[in-house]
Every structure is written in structure tokens, then in C-alpha cells.
XYZ file of C-alpha atoms in Angstrom:
180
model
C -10.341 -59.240 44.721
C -6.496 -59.470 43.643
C -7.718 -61.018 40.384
C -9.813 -57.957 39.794
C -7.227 -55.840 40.840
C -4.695 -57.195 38.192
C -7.204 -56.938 35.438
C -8.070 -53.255 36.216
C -4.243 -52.463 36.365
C -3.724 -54.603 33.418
C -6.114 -52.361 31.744
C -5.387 -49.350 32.599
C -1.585 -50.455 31.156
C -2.830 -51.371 27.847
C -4.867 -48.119 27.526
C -1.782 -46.322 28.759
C 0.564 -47.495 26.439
C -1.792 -47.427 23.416
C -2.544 -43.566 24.341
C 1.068 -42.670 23.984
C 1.361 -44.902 20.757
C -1.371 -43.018 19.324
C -0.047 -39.744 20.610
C 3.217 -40.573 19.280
C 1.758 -41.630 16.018
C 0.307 -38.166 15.658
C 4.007 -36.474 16.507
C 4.837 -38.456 13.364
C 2.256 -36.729 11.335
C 2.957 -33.339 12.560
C 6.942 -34.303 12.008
C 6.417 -35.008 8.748
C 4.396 -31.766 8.061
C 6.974 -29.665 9.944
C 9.452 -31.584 7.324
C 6.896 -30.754 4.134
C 6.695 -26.944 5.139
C 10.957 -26.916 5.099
C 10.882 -28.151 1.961
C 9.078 -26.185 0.235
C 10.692 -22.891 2.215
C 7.462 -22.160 4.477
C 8.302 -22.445 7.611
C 11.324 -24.206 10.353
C 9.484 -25.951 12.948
C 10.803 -28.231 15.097
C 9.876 -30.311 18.509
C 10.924 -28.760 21.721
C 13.267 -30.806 23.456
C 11.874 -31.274 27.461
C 14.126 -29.642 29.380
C 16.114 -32.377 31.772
C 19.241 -33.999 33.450
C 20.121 -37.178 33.439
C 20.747 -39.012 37.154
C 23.377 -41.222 37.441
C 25.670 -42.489 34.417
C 24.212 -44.329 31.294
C 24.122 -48.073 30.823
C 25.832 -50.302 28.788
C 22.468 -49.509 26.073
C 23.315 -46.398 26.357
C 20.246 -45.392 28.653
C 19.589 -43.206 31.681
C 17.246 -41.791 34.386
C 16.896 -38.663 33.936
C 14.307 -35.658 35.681
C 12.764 -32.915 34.001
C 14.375 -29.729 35.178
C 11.725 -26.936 34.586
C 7.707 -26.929 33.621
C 6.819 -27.989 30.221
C 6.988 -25.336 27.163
C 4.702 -25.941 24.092
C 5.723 -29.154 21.920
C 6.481 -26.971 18.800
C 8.313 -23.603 17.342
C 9.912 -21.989 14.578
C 9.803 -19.561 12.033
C 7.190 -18.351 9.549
C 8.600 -17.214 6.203
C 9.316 -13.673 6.541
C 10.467 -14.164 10.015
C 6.834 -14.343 12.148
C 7.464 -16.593 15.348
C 5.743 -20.089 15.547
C 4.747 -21.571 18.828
C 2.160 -24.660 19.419
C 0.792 -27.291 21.694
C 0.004 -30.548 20.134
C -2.639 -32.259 21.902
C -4.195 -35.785 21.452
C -7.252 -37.948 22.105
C -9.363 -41.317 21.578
C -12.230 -39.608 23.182
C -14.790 -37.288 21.893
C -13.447 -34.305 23.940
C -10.140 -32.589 24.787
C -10.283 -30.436 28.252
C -8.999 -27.224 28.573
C -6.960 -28.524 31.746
C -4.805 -30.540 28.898
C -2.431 -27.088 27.983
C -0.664 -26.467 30.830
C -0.310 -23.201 32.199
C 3.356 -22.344 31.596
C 2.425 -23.676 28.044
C -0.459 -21.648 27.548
C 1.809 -18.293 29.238
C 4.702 -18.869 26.528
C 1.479 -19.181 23.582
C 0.162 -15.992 25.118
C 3.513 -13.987 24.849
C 4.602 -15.214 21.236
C 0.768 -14.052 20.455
C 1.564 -10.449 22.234
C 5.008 -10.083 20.323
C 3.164 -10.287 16.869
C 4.200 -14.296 16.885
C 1.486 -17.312 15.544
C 0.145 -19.442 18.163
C -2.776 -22.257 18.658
C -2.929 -25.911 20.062
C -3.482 -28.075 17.000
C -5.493 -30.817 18.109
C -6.072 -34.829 16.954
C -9.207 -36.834 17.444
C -8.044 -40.553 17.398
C -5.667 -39.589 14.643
C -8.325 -39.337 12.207
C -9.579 -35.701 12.689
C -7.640 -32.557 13.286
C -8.181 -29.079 14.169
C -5.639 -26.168 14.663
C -7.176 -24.421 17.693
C -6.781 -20.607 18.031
C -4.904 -19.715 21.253
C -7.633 -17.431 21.791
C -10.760 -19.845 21.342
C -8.862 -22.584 23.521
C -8.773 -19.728 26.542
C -12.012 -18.827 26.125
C -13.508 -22.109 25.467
C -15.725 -21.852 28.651
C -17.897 -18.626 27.983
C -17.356 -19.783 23.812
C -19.026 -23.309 24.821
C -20.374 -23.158 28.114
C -18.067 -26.280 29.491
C -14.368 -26.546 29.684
C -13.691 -29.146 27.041
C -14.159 -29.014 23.229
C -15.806 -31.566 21.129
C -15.103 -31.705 17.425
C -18.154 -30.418 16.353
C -17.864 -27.263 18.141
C -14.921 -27.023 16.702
C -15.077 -28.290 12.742
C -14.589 -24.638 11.600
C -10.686 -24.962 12.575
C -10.370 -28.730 10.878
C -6.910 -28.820 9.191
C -7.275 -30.892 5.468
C -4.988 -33.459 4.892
C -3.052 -32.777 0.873
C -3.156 -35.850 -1.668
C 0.495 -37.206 -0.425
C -0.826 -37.284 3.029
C 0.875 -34.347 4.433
C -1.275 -32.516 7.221
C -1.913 -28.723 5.862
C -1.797 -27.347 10.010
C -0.629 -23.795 8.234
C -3.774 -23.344 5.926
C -4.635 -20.391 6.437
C -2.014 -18.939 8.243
C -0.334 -15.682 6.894
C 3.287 -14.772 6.308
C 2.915 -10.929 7.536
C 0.489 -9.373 10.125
């Protein structure tokens, strides 16, 4: 029984850590877009920090505990050119659905009010890093009277896919206007 009990939690490590591997893998990918937009004088998005404080004094790395002092706010914003607000929620996944339960709801409060002030805001989404879809905040509410469950799969969802340009730079602003 303790031999089966090691394996499971052995397991369920390995999936763990390759989850957040993959999730940061596709951080890098929307990094390097964020990057790609600056460049080229489209847009200034950046990760949101997580709000915490540290407990205790570092080590001699350099490294501390530290807690998370308020609820979670979407993982990106910025600025459109011509001044339009950017706000999304990057979500990830090795499966063939991501649940509505994934956006938090102080996430999904701040995407509704950047949406109300005339801002842009969606959850751009990653299937196993090899498909991705920007997700209108709208559709992702909605999702359960859209289609009938409280997940989406990618092929109710292909319409939103995000292409990929020639240097490998993911195009998650296709689409998305400067003005109202």
C-alpha cells in the first residue's frame, strides 16, 4: 500500500511540475509577443507582478518565503496604441478542455471593468502549447448557455485561434483595433 502510495504521489509530482513547465513555457511565448508588439510601437504589455510580502529575511541565495497579500488580478496589461487599456488572463492546458472555474473571479471582475471603461479584454488560451485561442471576455462568461457545459474545447472555439507569424511570434492582437 505505501509502495502505491509513493508512486501515485510520485506521479502526481511529475505531472505537477511538467504543468507549470509547460505553463511557463507558454509565458515565454506570450513574453516574447508582448516584446514583438513594443517593438514595432503596438502596444506595452507587461506581466502583473502577484501582489506579496516576503516573511522573514532572505538567505544567503538571496531567497525568501513570502505570502500573497491580496486575490489574484489578470496575468497581463498595458496599453493599446492610441491609449485603449489592455487587460488578460493567460490560461494553459495538456488536456482537451479548459473550465470556466480556471479565471478566477476577482480576475474575471477587473476583465469586466476594463471592458465597461471602453478597455480590451479576453483570456487568451494554450492547448499543450501547440494551439491558441484569444477568448472574448464575453464568450468565456457565457460559455455555459454558448456551449451547454462549463468548459471549452478547441473546437468550439477555433474561430478565436491566434496564427503564429513566420519568426514565430504569436499574433494574440490580430484583430484587435486601436479605437472603439
Amino acid at each position: 500500500m505505501n509502495n502505491r502510495r509513493t508512486a501515485a504521489s510520485i506521479r502526481r509530482s511529475y505531472t505537477g511540475a511538467r504543468s507549470r513547465a509547460e505553463g511557463e513555457g507558454f509565458e515565454h511565448i506570450i513574453d516574447n509577443a508582448c516584446a514583438y508588439y513594443r517593438s514595432i510601437g503596438l502596444a506595452d504589455i507587461e506581466k502583473t507582478p502577484e501582489p506579496m510580502r516576503p516573511i522573514g529575511s532572505p538567505d544567503r541565495a538571496g531567497r525568501f518565503l513570502a505570502c500573497y497579500t491580496k486575490q489574484a488580478q489578470p496575468d497581463y496589461k498595458g496599453v493599446l496604441k492610441g491609449g485603449r487599456a489592455i487587460n488578460f488572463e493567460a490560461k494553459h492546458t495538456d488536456s482537451d478542455r479548459l473550465t470556466f472555474d480556471r479565471v478566477l473571479t476577482a480576475q474575471a471582475l477587473r476583465l469586466s471593468r476594463t471592458e465597461a471603461l471602453g478597455g480590451v479584454a479576453f483570456v487568451l488560451c494554450s492547448f499543450s502549447c501547440m494551439a491558441f485561442y484569444r477568448v472574448p471576455l464575453a464568450v468565456w462568461k457565457d460559455m455555459k448557455r454558448l456551449f451547454g457545459r462549463k468548459y471549452i474545447t478547441q473546437s468550439g472555439i477555433e474561430i478565436y485561434r491566434v496564427p503564429f507569424a513566420a519568426p514565430g511570434v504569436l499574433l494574440f492582437l490580430e484583430g484587435v483595433k486601436e479605437e472603439q
